[in-house]
Structures are given as C-alpha cells and as structure tokens.
C-alpha cells in the first residue's frame, strides 16, 4: 500500500540493521559457518594457494604479509555491507522521501505541511483552491466514516466516490504524487526492458513502434480481449473492413 511514512521508517530500520551487522555480524557468521562445516563433515573455509613473493623484492625489502583466511573473508564481508548500504541510500534518497512524506501528510489533513507542498510546486497549483478541495475531500471522507491514514486510503476513496472532476486541484496533486518515483528501480527496469526490445536487429525501429512495443511489454500480464483488439484494428481501415466483412 502507499504509505510513505511507513516506507521511510522501514528503510531507516533496514539500513540501521545492516550497519549493525557490519560491527559484529561477521564473527557470528564465521562461527556459524565453521560449526556447520564440522557438523556436515566438509572442509572449512580455507585460503587459496599463497602468492609467491615477487622477484623485484629483495630480502631486505619489506613485503606485506599475507592476510589470514578470516581477514580475507572479513574484507569481502565489509565490502558487501558497504555496497548494500550505499545502494539503499542512493535508491531511496532522503530529500525525495521527506517530500513524499510531507505530501502524504498534507493530503490526509495535516495542515503543518501546507507550506512545504505549496512552496515546492509554486504556481502549479492555486493555494486557496487546493486547500478548499482538500478540505472538501476530508468532509466527504468524514461523512462516509472512512479512515484516512495514508495516501492509499485517499486514492481508494477518490476512485470509489468518483469526485476527481469536482476536486480538480486535489486530483491533480494526487496524480503528481502517484507518478513520483520513490527509487530508481523503476527507471532501471525500463532501461533493461528497452535493451531487450531495441536490439541490433531492430535498429530501424521508429519511435512510435518502440513506444507501442514497450507498452505491450510493460503490461504483458494484463488480460487482453484479443477479439476486441482485432475488431478495433480492422475498423481502422476500410480495406480491412471489406476484407474481413465487418
């Protein structure tokens, strides 16, 4: 469900939990792996063949001593933790989450976030009209005894009451909120899909065809009435109507 405040808290907890694992998690993991290896009678983690000292180093030169098996795996463990935390911070940027939380609090009736929302969008909205439409929506929710605690609750009630035209400014704000990407995952998935669609063998594909194929690919799990699509396609041209006798 769309509850940005809960999402923000969960992300913070996940990052905090991973960072705590960096401090003391490796020793517990190493002990567990060693114990399981002995119980299953398999070889414990061991070092690879040690590298020889390069010839350019003489006996007097200092050459860094080889790390122990534990230290080598600990270095890999720390790298995994650091990359994971960095990826989470990069995908769920703090300023985006703060804005979405402020927007959510505004639409559910928290007036202390009015200034943040209005100043961010500037002239895109009429301040007085937006507040009026928001208050009208909250009155509708109160009359229906509907619980409004998150953006998802607002969207569901707007759909059920069909008041988007009447509350135009408020509806426009919700549309903007629903199109804001919380993370970069959606955009990355779109580029991955385009990489599969626009191959070297399809280098002459036009933009219109690429858009149509991309839409079909994104909504490939939707139920499509093939007969309805075929009839629509045939009715687009007189020649097809004569051919298929529609």
Short mmCIF file of C-alpha atoms in Angstrom, two decimals:
data_model
loop_
_atom_site.label_atom_id
_atom_site.label_comp_id
_atom_site.label_asym_id
_atom_site.label_seq_id
_atom_site.Cartn_x
_atom_site.Cartn_y
_atom_site.Cartn_z
CA UNK A 1 0.00 0.00 0.00
CA UNK A 2 1.01 3.65 -0.46
CA UNK A 3 2.14 4.77 2.98
CA UNK A 4 5.27 6.84 2.56
CA UNK A 5 5.75 7.46 6.27
CA UNK A 6 5.92 3.72 6.97
CA UNK A 7 8.21 3.21 3.97
CA UNK A 8 10.61 5.85 5.28
CA UNK A 9 10.71 4.24 8.73
CA UNK A 10 11.23 0.74 7.31
CA UNK A 11 14.08 1.89 5.09
CA UNK A 12 15.79 3.53 8.06
CA UNK A 13 15.40 0.36 10.11
CA UNK A 14 16.79 -1.80 7.31
CA UNK A 15 19.84 0.42 6.84
CA UNK A 16 20.41 0.60 10.60
CA UNK A 17 20.13 -3.18 10.91
CA UNK A 18 22.64 -3.75 8.10
CA UNK A 19 25.07 -1.25 9.62
CA UNK A 20 24.84 -3.07 12.95
CA UNK A 21 25.71 -6.31 11.19
CA UNK A 22 28.89 -4.64 9.98
CA UNK A 23 30.12 -4.16 13.53
CA UNK A 24 29.66 -7.62 14.98
CA UNK A 25 27.91 -9.73 12.38
CA UNK A 26 30.99 -11.25 10.77
CA UNK A 27 32.25 -13.05 13.88
CA UNK A 28 28.87 -14.68 14.43
CA UNK A 29 28.63 -15.61 10.75
CA UNK A 30 32.13 -17.07 10.71
CA UNK A 31 31.44 -19.12 13.83
CA UNK A 32 28.18 -20.43 12.38
CA UNK A 33 29.82 -21.38 9.07
CA UNK A 34 32.69 -23.16 10.82
CA UNK A 35 30.29 -25.06 13.07
CA UNK A 36 28.10 -26.14 10.15
CA UNK A 37 31.17 -27.24 8.20
CA UNK A 38 32.27 -29.51 11.03
CA UNK A 39 28.77 -30.90 11.50
CA UNK A 40 28.41 -31.67 7.79
CA UNK A 41 31.95 -33.01 7.62
CA UNK A 42 33.00 -30.63 4.86
CA UNK A 43 36.09 -28.53 4.53
CA UNK A 44 36.06 -25.26 6.42
CA UNK A 45 36.82 -22.02 4.56
CA UNK A 46 40.47 -22.13 3.64
CA UNK A 47 42.98 -19.90 1.96
CA UNK A 48 43.87 -20.26 -1.67
CA UNK A 49 47.34 -21.03 -2.81
CA UNK A 50 49.55 -18.30 -1.30
CA UNK A 51 51.18 -15.92 -3.74
CA UNK A 52 54.93 -16.02 -4.05
CA UNK A 53 57.00 -13.03 -3.17
CA UNK A 54 57.75 -11.06 -6.38
CA UNK A 55 61.34 -11.20 -7.52
CA UNK A 56 61.62 -7.43 -7.51
CA UNK A 57 61.57 -7.56 -3.73
CA UNK A 58 64.92 -8.38 -2.22
CA UNK A 59 65.40 -9.97 1.15
CA UNK A 60 65.88 -6.57 2.74
CA UNK A 61 62.74 -5.05 1.21
CA UNK A 62 59.57 -5.10 3.23
CA UNK A 63 56.79 -7.12 1.64
CA UNK A 64 53.25 -7.01 3.03
CA UNK A 65 52.44 -10.14 4.94
CA UNK A 66 49.61 -12.31 3.67
CA UNK A 67 46.24 -11.90 5.34
CA UNK A 68 44.71 -14.75 7.25
CA UNK A 69 41.69 -16.59 5.90
CA UNK A 70 39.47 -14.88 8.44
CA UNK A 71 40.73 -11.42 7.48
CA UNK A 72 40.28 -12.04 3.76
CA UNK A 73 36.66 -13.07 4.14
CA UNK A 74 36.10 -10.23 6.60
CA UNK A 75 37.26 -7.75 3.96
CA UNK A 76 34.78 -9.22 1.45
CA UNK A 77 32.05 -9.10 4.10
CA UNK A 78 32.68 -5.42 4.80
CA UNK A 79 32.64 -4.61 1.09
CA UNK A 80 29.25 -6.30 0.68
CA UNK A 81 27.80 -4.39 3.63
CA UNK A 82 29.16 -1.05 2.41
CA UNK A 83 27.90 -1.56 -1.14
CA UNK A 84 24.45 -2.57 0.14
CA UNK A 85 24.11 0.46 2.42
CA UNK A 86 25.36 2.78 -0.32
CA UNK A 87 22.87 1.31 -2.81
CA UNK A 88 19.96 1.75 -0.38
CA UNK A 89 20.92 5.34 0.35
CA UNK A 90 21.28 6.03 -3.36
CA UNK A 91 18.00 4.44 -4.40
CA UNK A 92 15.91 5.90 -1.58
CA UNK A 93 17.15 9.46 -1.39
CA UNK A 94 16.34 11.31 1.80
CA UNK A 95 15.06 14.50 0.16
CA UNK A 96 12.62 12.54 -2.03
CA UNK A 97 11.28 10.58 0.91
CA UNK A 98 10.89 13.75 3.00
CA UNK A 99 8.91 15.41 0.22
CA UNK A 100 6.65 12.40 -0.25
CA UNK A 101 6.00 12.22 3.49
CA UNK A 102 5.11 15.93 3.57
CA UNK A 103 2.80 15.48 0.59
CA UNK A 104 1.11 12.48 2.20
CA UNK A 105 0.63 14.30 5.50
CA UNK A 106 -0.95 17.22 3.64
CA UNK A 107 -3.49 15.14 1.72
CA UNK A 108 -4.64 13.34 4.87
CA UNK A 109 -5.27 16.67 6.63
CA UNK A 110 -2.07 17.69 8.43
CA UNK A 111 -2.02 21.48 7.96
CA UNK A 112 1.55 21.96 9.15
CA UNK A 113 2.77 20.60 5.78
CA UNK A 114 0.77 23.05 3.64
CA UNK A 115 3.68 25.46 3.24
CA UNK A 116 6.11 22.72 2.18
CA UNK A 117 3.81 21.46 -0.56
CA UNK A 118 2.74 24.87 -1.87
CA UNK A 119 6.28 26.28 -1.95
CA UNK A 120 7.62 23.19 -3.71
CA UNK A 121 5.11 23.29 -6.59
CA UNK A 122 4.88 27.08 -6.76
CA UNK A 123 2.47 28.32 -9.43
CA UNK A 124 1.42 24.81 -10.48
CA UNK A 125 -1.45 25.00 -8.01
CA UNK A 126 -3.88 27.58 -6.74
CA UNK A 127 -3.20 27.58 -2.99
CA UNK A 128 -6.69 28.51 -1.83
CA UNK A 129 -8.40 26.21 -4.32
CA UNK A 130 -6.14 23.29 -3.43
CA UNK A 131 -6.79 23.68 0.29
CA UNK A 132 -10.53 24.03 -0.37
CA UNK A 133 -10.64 20.86 -2.44
CA UNK A 134 -8.59 19.00 0.14
CA UNK A 135 -10.99 20.06 2.90
CA UNK A 136 -13.99 19.09 0.77
CA UNK A 137 -12.49 15.65 0.28
CA UNK A 138 -11.90 15.25 4.02
CA UNK A 139 -15.53 16.21 4.65
CA UNK A 140 -16.63 13.54 2.17
CA UNK A 141 -14.44 11.00 3.94
CA UNK A 142 -15.89 12.03 7.29
CA UNK A 143 -19.45 11.71 6.04
CA UNK A 144 -18.65 8.22 4.71
CA UNK A 145 -16.91 7.35 8.01
CA UNK A 146 -13.84 6.37 6.00
CA UNK A 147 -10.47 6.06 7.72
CA UNK A 148 -7.87 8.27 6.02
CA UNK A 149 -4.39 7.46 7.30
CA UNK A 150 -2.30 7.19 4.15
CA UNK A 151 -2.15 8.19 0.51
CA UNK A 152 -3.53 4.78 -0.43
CA UNK A 153 -6.70 5.48 1.57
CA UNK A 154 -7.10 8.81 -0.22
CA UNK A 155 -6.69 7.26 -3.67
CA UNK A 156 -9.13 4.45 -2.92
CA UNK A 157 -11.82 6.85 -1.71
CA UNK A 158 -11.32 9.18 -4.68
CA UNK A 159 -11.86 6.24 -7.03
CA UNK A 160 -14.93 4.97 -5.24
CA UNK A 161 -16.63 8.37 -4.95
CA UNK A 162 -15.70 9.49 -8.49
CA UNK A 163 -15.11 13.12 -7.48
CA UNK A 164 -11.94 13.76 -9.49
CA UNK A 165 -13.64 16.33 -11.74
CA UNK A 166 -15.21 18.21 -8.85
CA UNK A 167 -11.95 18.27 -6.84
CA UNK A 168 -9.71 19.09 -9.79
CA UNK A 169 -6.79 20.68 -7.91
CA UNK A 170 -6.68 17.94 -5.31
CA UNK A 171 -6.96 15.29 -8.01
CA UNK A 172 -4.05 16.85 -9.90
CA UNK A 173 -1.91 16.75 -6.77
CA UNK A 174 -2.68 13.05 -6.31
CA UNK A 175 -1.76 12.33 -9.92
CA UNK A 176 1.61 14.00 -9.39
CA UNK A 177 2.16 12.07 -6.16
CA UNK A 178 1.43 8.76 -7.88
CA UNK A 179 3.95 9.45 -10.65
CA UNK A 180 6.87 10.31 -8.35
CA UNK A 181 9.42 7.50 -8.30
CA UNK A 182 10.40 6.54 -4.77
CA UNK A 183 13.53 4.83 -6.04
CA UNK A 184 15.44 4.45 -9.28
CA UNK A 185 14.45 0.78 -9.63
CA UNK A 186 11.51 1.51 -11.94
CA UNK A 187 13.64 3.59 -14.29
CA UNK A 188 16.36 0.94 -14.32
CA UNK A 189 13.80 -1.75 -15.15
CA UNK A 190 12.53 0.40 -18.02
CA UNK A 191 16.01 0.70 -19.50
CA UNK A 192 16.52 -3.04 -19.09
CA UNK A 193 13.28 -3.64 -20.99
CA UNK A 194 14.35 -1.25 -23.75
CA UNK A 195 17.65 -3.10 -24.05
CA UNK A 196 15.72 -6.30 -24.74
CA UNK A 197 13.33 -4.63 -27.18
CA UNK A 198 15.66 -2.37 -29.17
CA UNK A 199 18.22 -4.92 -30.31
CA UNK A 200 20.76 -4.57 -33.10
CA UNK A 201 18.38 -6.43 -35.41
CA UNK A 202 15.72 -3.79 -34.75
CA UNK A 203 17.94 -0.79 -35.40
CA UNK A 204 15.49 0.74 -37.90
CA UNK A 205 12.54 0.69 -35.49
CA UNK A 206 10.76 4.04 -35.26
CA UNK A 207 9.91 5.80 -32.02
CA UNK A 208 6.17 5.15 -32.33
CA UNK A 209 6.66 1.41 -32.77
CA UNK A 210 9.14 1.28 -29.89
CA UNK A 211 6.64 3.04 -27.62
CA UNK A 212 3.89 0.61 -28.59
CA UNK A 213 6.07 -2.45 -28.03
CA UNK A 214 7.30 -1.06 -24.71
CA UNK A 215 3.71 -0.58 -23.51
CA UNK A 216 2.85 -4.15 -24.51
CA UNK A 217 5.93 -5.41 -22.69
CA UNK A 218 5.22 -3.46 -19.50
CA UNK A 219 1.58 -4.57 -19.39
CA UNK A 220 2.20 -8.11 -20.62
CA UNK A 221 0.47 -9.59 -17.55
CA UNK A 222 -2.78 -7.73 -18.21
CA UNK A 223 -5.79 -9.65 -19.51
CA UNK A 224 -6.37 -8.60 -23.13
CA UNK A 225 -9.51 -9.30 -25.14
CA UNK A 226 -7.94 -10.41 -28.42
CA UNK A 227 -11.26 -10.30 -30.29
CA UNK A 228 -11.89 -6.71 -29.23
CA UNK A 229 -8.37 -5.68 -30.24
CA UNK A 230 -8.78 -7.39 -33.62
CA UNK A 231 -12.11 -5.66 -34.28
CA UNK A 232 -10.64 -2.29 -33.39
CA UNK A 233 -7.71 -2.90 -35.72
CA UNK A 234 -9.99 -3.93 -38.58
CA UNK A 235 -12.31 -0.94 -38.16
CA UNK A 236 -9.39 1.46 -38.54
CA UNK A 237 -9.30 0.97 -42.33
CA UNK A 238 -11.97 0.49 -44.98
CA UNK A 239 -9.88 -2.11 -46.80
CA UNK A 240 -9.73 -4.29 -43.71
CA UNK A 241 -13.47 -3.97 -43.20
CA UNK A 242 -14.10 -5.17 -46.74
CA UNK A 243 -11.59 -7.97 -46.37
CA UNK A 244 -12.96 -9.31 -43.10
CA UNK A 245 -16.59 -8.32 -43.87
CA UNK A 246 -17.26 -6.37 -40.68
#
